[in-house]
Amino acid sequence: MESKKNSKKDLNRKRTLFLQIGLVMSLTIVFVAFEWKTYEIQENILSGINSIQIDQEIVQVTQQEQPEPPKAPQVTTILEVIDGDEIIQDEINISIEDRPDQAAQTYVPVSIEEAPEPVAEEIFTFVEEYPEFLGGEKALYEYIKNNVNYSELAIKTNIEGTVYVEFVVEKDGSISDVKVLRGIGGGCDEEAVRVVKSMPKWKPGKQRGQPVRVYYTLPIDFKIK
């Protein structure tokens, strides 16, 4: 009977020991598992921080600095040191013409001359030689007689009289500036102007042997027959 009790006690002790060993191993595994997860989280956090820092460094590197504007050429001096205390200064003059990108500018004064206003030549009233119709005065009145047309209005209203026409005989004998000094109406004034303008060139008037412009007054008679 005593030997059986002892074997039971031994089994109970071993069972208790196995339970304790199993419990310790379970706790150890659980502890290791917690430690391993914490390490992975820390590793992930650290890797995320490192990636953020690297991205910031890349952004800083890609920034471009604005180039400085080119500086104007300056006159520089070169100092050449020779044996002793003597210093020789060689001056180098840099001119704008030496630079292909800068063209030399030369100021050239420009004077604008205004064209002189045309001066009207004098028109004479009294001259040494008066202008003359080719063929003389008789030919002049014959021309007027053959070319004047009496207006119907003047005939119906029985208008008669003398129309005084003034014009200028130019230096070449042509007729210009025809106007009526005194008219009689009824269409006679317009007819007198038309006939004078249709006349051929005259012999120009002269002053001191040179052709000049001369005023001429011509009376034209209108009579009903």
PDB file of C-alpha atoms in Angstrom:
ATOM      1  CA  MET A   1       0.000   0.000   0.000  1.00  0.00           C
ATOM      2  CA  GLU A   2       2.813   2.448   0.696  1.00  0.00           C
ATOM      3  CA  SER A   3       4.474   1.888  -2.681  1.00  0.00           C
ATOM      4  CA  LYS A   4       1.273   2.848  -4.562  1.00  0.00           C
ATOM      5  CA  LYS A   5       0.894   6.110  -2.627  1.00  0.00           C
ATOM      6  CA  ASN A   6       4.416   7.119  -3.403  1.00  0.00           C
ATOM      7  CA  SER A   7       3.896   6.624  -7.138  1.00  0.00           C
ATOM      8  CA  LYS A   8       0.809   8.808  -7.062  1.00  0.00           C
ATOM      9  CA  LYS A   9       2.668  11.534  -5.267  1.00  0.00           C
ATOM     10  CA  ASP A  10       5.410  11.421  -7.856  1.00  0.00           C
ATOM     11  CA  LEU A  11       2.885  11.743 -10.662  1.00  0.00           C
ATOM     12  CA  ASN A  12       1.239  14.703  -8.995  1.00  0.00           C
ATOM     13  CA  ARG A  13       4.559  16.417  -8.585  1.00  0.00           C
ATOM     14  CA  LYS A  14       5.538  15.816 -12.213  1.00  0.00           C
ATOM     15  CA  ARG A  15       2.164  17.059 -13.394  1.00  0.00           C
ATOM     16  CA  THR A  16       2.585  20.231 -11.386  1.00  0.00           C
ATOM     17  CA  LEU A  17       6.082  20.664 -12.783  1.00  0.00           C
ATOM     18  CA  PHE A  18       4.880  20.180 -16.368  1.00  0.00           C
ATOM     19  CA  LEU A  19       2.116  22.679 -15.832  1.00  0.00           C
ATOM     20  CA  GLN A  20       4.563  25.222 -14.503  1.00  0.00           C
ATOM     21  CA  ILE A  21       6.968  24.627 -17.398  1.00  0.00           C
ATOM     22  CA  GLY A  22       4.110  24.961 -19.916  1.00  0.00           C
ATOM     23  CA  LEU A  23       2.894  28.141 -18.281  1.00  0.00           C
ATOM     24  CA  VAL A  24       6.381  29.646 -18.352  1.00  0.00           C
ATOM     25  CA  MET A  25       6.828  28.765 -22.034  1.00  0.00           C
ATOM     26  CA  SER A  26       3.420  30.227 -22.895  1.00  0.00           C
ATOM     27  CA  LEU A  27       4.234  33.471 -21.124  1.00  0.00           C
ATOM     28  CA  THR A  28       7.615  33.548 -22.818  1.00  0.00           C
ATOM     29  CA  ILE A  29       6.054  33.126 -26.275  1.00  0.00           C
ATOM     30  CA  VAL A  30       3.470  35.834 -25.565  1.00  0.00           C
ATOM     31  CA  PHE A  31       6.148  38.220 -24.350  1.00  0.00           C
ATOM     32  CA  VAL A  32       8.330  37.577 -27.385  1.00  0.00           C
ATOM     33  CA  ALA A  33       5.347  38.126 -29.672  1.00  0.00           C
ATOM     34  CA  PHE A  34       4.597  41.527 -28.114  1.00  0.00           C
ATOM     35  CA  GLU A  35       8.213  42.559 -28.346  1.00  0.00           C
ATOM     36  CA  TRP A  36       8.418  41.575 -32.025  1.00  0.00           C
ATOM     37  CA  LYS A  37       5.309  43.635 -33.007  1.00  0.00           C
ATOM     38  CA  THR A  38       6.616  46.659 -31.184  1.00  0.00           C
ATOM     39  CA  TYR A  39       9.895  46.406 -33.051  1.00  0.00           C
ATOM     40  CA  GLU A  40       8.135  46.203 -36.408  1.00  0.00           C
ATOM     41  CA  ILE A  41       6.011  49.268 -35.604  1.00  0.00           C
ATOM     42  CA  GLN A  42       9.080  51.190 -34.554  1.00  0.00           C
ATOM     43  CA  GLU A  43      10.882  50.098 -37.706  1.00  0.00           C
ATOM     44  CA  ASN A  44       7.916  51.214 -39.829  1.00  0.00           C
ATOM     45  CA  ILE A  45       7.728  54.562 -38.041  1.00  0.00           C
ATOM     46  CA  LEU A  46      11.461  55.094 -38.450  1.00  0.00           C
ATOM     47  CA  SER A  47      11.331  54.168 -42.137  1.00  0.00           C
ATOM     48  CA  GLY A  48       8.407  56.596 -42.651  1.00  0.00           C
ATOM     49  CA  ILE A  49      10.336  59.400 -40.934  1.00  0.00           C
ATOM     50  CA  ASN A  50      13.391  58.707 -43.071  1.00  0.00           C
ATOM     51  CA  SER A  51      11.307  58.781 -46.248  1.00  0.00           C
ATOM     52  CA  ILE A  52       9.797  62.162 -45.280  1.00  0.00           C
ATOM     53  CA  GLN A  53      13.215  63.624 -44.637  1.00  0.00           C
ATOM     54  CA  ILE A  54      14.503  62.353 -47.979  1.00  0.00           C
ATOM     55  CA  ASP A  55      11.525  63.867 -49.810  1.00  0.00           C
ATOM     56  CA  GLN A  56      12.168  67.236 -48.218  1.00  0.00           C
ATOM     57  CA  GLU A  57      15.798  67.102 -49.256  1.00  0.00           C
ATOM     58  CA  ILE A  58      14.780  66.357 -52.874  1.00  0.00           C
ATOM     59  CA  VAL A  59      12.434  69.348 -52.951  1.00  0.00           C
ATOM     60  CA  GLN A  60      15.208  71.584 -51.717  1.00  0.00           C
ATOM     61  CA  VAL A  61      17.616  70.309 -54.357  1.00  0.00           C
ATOM     62  CA  THR A  62      15.218  70.973 -57.252  1.00  0.00           C
ATOM     63  CA  GLN A  63      14.953  74.702 -56.486  1.00  0.00           C
ATOM     64  CA  GLN A  64      16.622  76.796 -59.198  1.00  0.00           C
ATOM     65  CA  GLU A  65      18.327  80.068 -58.564  1.00  0.00           C
ATOM     66  CA  GLN A  66      17.687  83.010 -60.876  1.00  0.00           C
ATOM     67  CA  PRO A  67      20.782  83.853 -62.963  1.00  0.00           C
ATOM     68  CA  GLU A  68      22.346  87.177 -62.162  1.00  0.00           C
ATOM     69  CA  PRO A  69      22.083  89.842 -64.896  1.00  0.00           C
ATOM     70  CA  PRO A  70      25.286  90.367 -66.890  1.00  0.00           C
ATOM     71  CA  LYS A  71      27.419  93.090 -65.448  1.00  0.00           C
ATOM     72  CA  ALA A  72      28.530  96.060 -67.505  1.00  0.00           C
ATOM     73  CA  PRO A  73      32.137  95.957 -68.716  1.00  0.00           C
ATOM     74  CA  GLN A  74      34.538  97.650 -66.358  1.00  0.00           C
ATOM     75  CA  VAL A  75      38.001  99.000 -66.870  1.00  0.00           C
ATOM     76  CA  THR A  76      40.431  96.745 -65.068  1.00  0.00           C
ATOM     77  CA  THR A  77      44.085  97.158 -64.241  1.00  0.00           C
ATOM     78  CA  ILE A  78      46.697  94.419 -64.141  1.00  0.00           C
ATOM     79  CA  LEU A  79      49.468  94.731 -61.572  1.00  0.00           C
ATOM     80  CA  GLU A  80      52.719  93.030 -62.495  1.00  0.00           C
ATOM     81  CA  VAL A  81      55.175  92.557 -59.632  1.00  0.00           C
ATOM     82  CA  ILE A  82      58.862  92.739 -60.597  1.00  0.00           C
ATOM     83  CA  ASP A  83      61.959  92.253 -58.507  1.00  0.00           C
ATOM     84  CA  GLY A  84      62.021  95.001 -55.954  1.00  0.00           C
ATOM     85  CA  ASP A  85      59.278  97.334 -54.890  1.00  0.00           C
ATOM     86  CA  GLU A  86      58.538  98.739 -58.378  1.00  0.00           C
ATOM     87  CA  ILE A  87      54.998  98.112 -59.631  1.00  0.00           C
ATOM     88  CA  ILE A  88      54.031  98.571 -63.272  1.00  0.00           C
ATOM     89  CA  GLN A  89      50.412  99.265 -64.037  1.00  0.00           C
ATOM     90  CA  ASP A  90      49.105  98.371 -67.474  1.00  0.00           C
ATOM     91  CA  GLU A  91      45.704  99.835 -68.240  1.00  0.00           C
ATOM     92  CA  ILE A  92      43.370  97.903 -70.507  1.00  0.00           C
ATOM     93  CA  ASN A  93      40.610  99.976 -72.046  1.00  0.00           C
ATOM     94  CA  ILE A  94      37.543  98.019 -73.020  1.00  0.00           C
ATOM     95  CA  SER A  95      35.491  99.824 -75.638  1.00  0.00           C
ATOM     96  CA  ILE A  96      31.920  99.078 -76.559  1.00  0.00           C
ATOM     97  CA  GLU A  97      32.923  98.373 -80.149  1.00  0.00           C
ATOM     98  CA  ASP A  98      34.924  95.325 -78.984  1.00  0.00           C
ATOM     99  CA  ARG A  99      31.715  93.625 -77.914  1.00  0.00           C
ATOM    100  CA  PRO A 100      29.687  92.135 -80.783  1.00  0.00           C
ATOM    101  CA  ASP A 101      26.470  92.278 -78.789  1.00  0.00           C
ATOM    102  CA  GLN A 102      26.659  96.025 -78.275  1.00  0.00           C
ATOM    103  CA  ALA A 103      26.574  98.237 -81.354  1.00  0.00           C
ATOM    104  CA  ALA A 104      28.191 101.647 -81.178  1.00  0.00           C
ATOM    105  CA  GLN A 105      25.680 104.440 -81.319  1.00  0.00           C
ATOM    106  CA  THR A 106      26.559 107.672 -83.024  1.00  0.00           C
ATOM    107  CA  TYR A 107      24.332 110.715 -82.722  1.00  0.00           C
ATOM    108  CA  VAL A 108      23.868 112.442 -86.029  1.00  0.00           C
ATOM    109  CA  PRO A 109      21.967 115.718 -85.815  1.00  0.00           C
ATOM    110  CA  VAL A 110      19.222 115.921 -88.390  1.00  0.00           C
ATOM    111  CA  SER A 111      18.100 119.297 -89.554  1.00  0.00           C
ATOM    112  CA  ILE A 112      14.707 119.601 -91.163  1.00  0.00           C
ATOM    113  CA  GLU A 113      14.450 122.443 -93.584  1.00  0.00           C
ATOM    114  CA  GLU A 114      10.985 123.747 -94.169  1.00  0.00           C
ATOM    115  CA  ALA A 115      10.070 124.236 -97.773  1.00  0.00           C
ATOM    116  CA  PRO A 116       9.696 127.906 -98.563  1.00  0.00           C
ATOM    117  CA  GLU A 117       6.172 129.018 -99.192  1.00  0.00           C
ATOM    118  CA  PRO A 118       5.503 129.780-102.828  1.00  0.00           C
ATOM    119  CA  VAL A 119       5.614 133.493-103.430  1.00  0.00           C
ATOM    120  CA  ALA A 120       2.906 134.744-105.737  1.00  0.00           C
ATOM    121  CA  GLU A 121       4.351 136.665-108.605  1.00  0.00           C
ATOM    122  CA  GLU A 122       3.333 140.267-108.890  1.00  0.00           C
ATOM    123  CA  ILE A 123       0.481 141.070-111.231  1.00  0.00           C
ATOM    124  CA  PHE A 124       1.002 144.372-112.989  1.00  0.00           C
ATOM    125  CA  THR A 125      -1.663 146.884-113.918  1.00  0.00           C
ATOM    126  CA  PHE A 126       0.585 149.267-115.798  1.00  0.00           C
ATOM    127  CA  VAL A 127       3.422 147.918-117.918  1.00  0.00           C
ATOM    128  CA  GLU A 128       5.698 149.082-120.672  1.00  0.00           C
ATOM    129  CA  GLU A 129       4.145 146.672-123.192  1.00  0.00           C
ATOM    130  CA  TYR A 130       0.528 145.623-122.698  1.00  0.00           C
ATOM    131  CA  PRO A 131      -0.696 142.145-123.612  1.00  0.00           C
ATOM    132  CA  GLU A 132      -2.362 141.824-126.999  1.00  0.00           C
ATOM    133  CA  PHE A 133      -4.780 139.424-128.668  1.00  0.00           C
ATOM    134  CA  LEU A 134      -3.138 137.767-131.648  1.00  0.00           C
ATOM    135  CA  GLY A 135      -4.150 139.858-134.656  1.00  0.00           C
ATOM    136  CA  GLY A 136      -4.818 142.992-132.643  1.00  0.00           C
ATOM    137  CA  GLU A 137      -7.894 144.638-131.188  1.00  0.00           C
ATOM    138  CA  LYS A 138      -9.963 144.219-134.366  1.00  0.00           C
ATOM    139  CA  ALA A 139      -9.362 140.467-134.350  1.00  0.00           C
ATOM    140  CA  LEU A 140     -10.302 140.381-130.641  1.00  0.00           C
ATOM    141  CA  TYR A 141     -13.743 141.916-131.146  1.00  0.00           C
ATOM    142  CA  GLU A 142     -14.323 139.815-134.225  1.00  0.00           C
ATOM    143  CA  TYR A 143     -13.672 136.713-132.105  1.00  0.00           C
ATOM    144  CA  ILE A 144     -16.101 137.897-129.432  1.00  0.00           C
ATOM    145  CA  LYS A 145     -18.810 138.699-132.001  1.00  0.00           C
ATOM    146  CA  ASN A 146     -18.569 135.253-133.578  1.00  0.00           C
ATOM    147  CA  ASN A 147     -18.573 133.324-130.291  1.00  0.00           C
ATOM    148  CA  VAL A 148     -21.046 135.125-128.018  1.00  0.00           C
ATOM    149  CA  ASN A 149     -24.530 133.603-127.831  1.00  0.00           C
ATOM    150  CA  TYR A 150     -27.282 135.910-126.617  1.00  0.00           C
ATOM    151  CA  SER A 151     -29.293 134.144-123.953  1.00  0.00           C
ATOM    152  CA  GLU A 152     -33.015 133.563-124.524  1.00  0.00           C
ATOM    153  CA  LEU A 153     -33.803 135.092-121.141  1.00  0.00           C
ATOM    154  CA  ALA A 154     -31.994 138.314-122.084  1.00  0.00           C
ATOM    155  CA  ILE A 155     -33.828 138.449-125.412  1.00  0.00           C
ATOM    156  CA  LYS A 156     -37.255 137.854-123.821  1.00  0.00           C
ATOM    157  CA  THR A 157     -36.663 140.440-121.121  1.00  0.00           C
ATOM    158  CA  ASN A 158     -34.994 142.826-123.579  1.00  0.00           C
ATOM    159  CA  ILE A 159     -31.741 143.036-121.620  1.00  0.00           C
ATOM    160  CA  GLU A 160     -28.957 145.018-123.262  1.00  0.00           C
ATOM    161  CA  GLY A 161     -25.755 146.560-122.021  1.00  0.00           C
ATOM    162  CA  THR A 162     -22.043 146.121-121.489  1.00  0.00           C
ATOM    163  CA  VAL A 163     -20.450 143.435-119.309  1.00  0.00           C
ATOM    164  CA  TYR A 164     -17.000 144.341-117.966  1.00  0.00           C
ATOM    165  CA  VAL A 165     -14.803 141.283-117.535  1.00  0.00           C
ATOM    166  CA  GLU A 166     -11.411 141.314-115.791  1.00  0.00           C
ATOM    167  CA  PHE A 167      -8.799 138.597-116.273  1.00  0.00           C
ATOM    168  CA  VAL A 168      -5.046 138.019-116.019  1.00  0.00           C
ATOM    169  CA  VAL A 169      -2.828 137.435-119.028  1.00  0.00           C
ATOM    170  CA  GLU A 170      -0.083 135.120-117.767  1.00  0.00           C
ATOM    171  CA  LYS A 171       3.575 135.252-118.829  1.00  0.00           C
ATOM    172  CA  ASP A 172       2.936 132.493-121.352  1.00  0.00           C
ATOM    173  CA  GLY A 173      -0.132 134.304-122.777  1.00  0.00           C
ATOM    174  CA  SER A 174      -2.778 132.065-121.174  1.00  0.00           C
ATOM    175  CA  ILE A 175      -5.922 133.495-119.518  1.00  0.00           C
ATOM    176  CA  SER A 176      -6.656 133.059-115.776  1.00  0.00           C
ATOM    177  CA  ASP A 177      -8.667 134.557-112.898  1.00  0.00           C
ATOM    178  CA  VAL A 178     -11.641 135.545-115.041  1.00  0.00           C
ATOM    179  CA  LYS A 179     -14.326 137.489-113.159  1.00  0.00           C
ATOM    180  CA  VAL A 180     -17.122 139.981-113.866  1.00  0.00           C
ATOM    181  CA  LEU A 181     -16.517 143.501-112.582  1.00  0.00           C
ATOM    182  CA  ARG A 182     -19.915 144.799-113.649  1.00  0.00           C
ATOM    183  CA  GLY A 183     -22.689 142.782-115.249  1.00  0.00           C
ATOM    184  CA  ILE A 184     -26.206 143.170-116.620  1.00  0.00           C
ATOM    185  CA  GLY A 185     -27.748 139.815-115.696  1.00  0.00           C
ATOM    186  CA  GLY A 186     -30.106 137.758-117.773  1.00  0.00           C
ATOM    187  CA  GLY A 187     -27.368 135.198-118.438  1.00  0.00           C
ATOM    188  CA  CYS A 188     -25.148 137.746-120.201  1.00  0.00           C
ATOM    189  CA  ASP A 189     -22.528 137.745-117.415  1.00  0.00           C
ATOM    190  CA  GLU A 190     -22.034 133.975-117.578  1.00  0.00           C
ATOM    191  CA  GLU A 191     -21.808 134.077-121.365  1.00  0.00           C
ATOM    192  CA  ALA A 192     -19.145 136.808-121.286  1.00  0.00           C
ATOM    193  CA  VAL A 193     -17.017 134.759-118.840  1.00  0.00           C
ATOM    194  CA  ARG A 194     -17.379 131.656-121.017  1.00  0.00           C
ATOM    195  CA  VAL A 195     -16.205 133.465-124.154  1.00  0.00           C
ATOM    196  CA  VAL A 196     -13.155 134.996-122.405  1.00  0.00           C
ATOM    197  CA  LYS A 197     -12.085 131.605-121.039  1.00  0.00           C
ATOM    198  CA  SER A 198     -12.362 130.082-124.509  1.00  0.00           C
ATOM    199  CA  MET A 199      -9.981 132.613-126.110  1.00  0.00           C
ATOM    200  CA  PRO A 200      -6.610 131.404-127.456  1.00  0.00           C
ATOM    201  CA  LYS A 201      -3.321 132.563-125.903  1.00  0.00           C
ATOM    202  CA  TRP A 202      -2.431 136.212-126.089  1.00  0.00           C
ATOM    203  CA  LYS A 203       0.859 137.937-126.633  1.00  0.00           C
ATOM    204  CA  PRO A 204       2.049 138.475-123.005  1.00  0.00           C
ATOM    205  CA  GLY A 205       2.797 141.887-121.557  1.00  0.00           C
ATOM    206  CA  LYS A 206       6.389 142.884-120.766  1.00  0.00           C
ATOM    207  CA  GLN A 207       8.154 144.980-118.180  1.00  0.00           C
ATOM    208  CA  ARG A 208      11.820 145.841-118.781  1.00  0.00           C
ATOM    209  CA  GLY A 209      11.873 143.370-121.619  1.00  0.00           C
ATOM    210  CA  GLN A 210      10.646 140.414-119.491  1.00  0.00           C
ATOM    211  CA  PRO A 211       7.204 138.752-119.736  1.00  0.00           C
ATOM    212  CA  VAL A 212       5.065 139.532-116.687  1.00  0.00           C
ATOM    213  CA  ARG A 213       1.541 138.879-115.451  1.00  0.00           C
ATOM    214  CA  VAL A 214      -0.840 141.680-116.350  1.00  0.00           C
ATOM    215  CA  TYR A 215      -4.435 142.549-115.447  1.00  0.00           C
ATOM    216  CA  TYR A 216      -6.696 143.189-118.430  1.00  0.00           C
ATOM    217  CA  THR A 217     -10.256 144.562-118.484  1.00  0.00           C
ATOM    218  CA  LEU A 218     -12.425 143.774-121.495  1.00  0.00           C
ATOM    219  CA  PRO A 219     -15.872 145.332-122.175  1.00  0.00           C
ATOM    220  CA  ILE A 220     -18.341 143.102-124.050  1.00  0.00           C
ATOM    221  CA  ASP A 221     -21.477 144.716-125.502  1.00  0.00           C
ATOM    222  CA  PHE A 222     -24.820 142.899-125.676  1.00  0.00           C
ATOM    223  CA  LYS A 223     -27.351 144.460-128.083  1.00  0.00           C
ATOM    224  CA  ILE A 224     -30.551 143.080-129.541  1.00  0.00           C
ATOM    225  CA  LYS A 225     -30.982 143.723-133.250  1.00  0.00           C
TER     226      LYS A 225
END
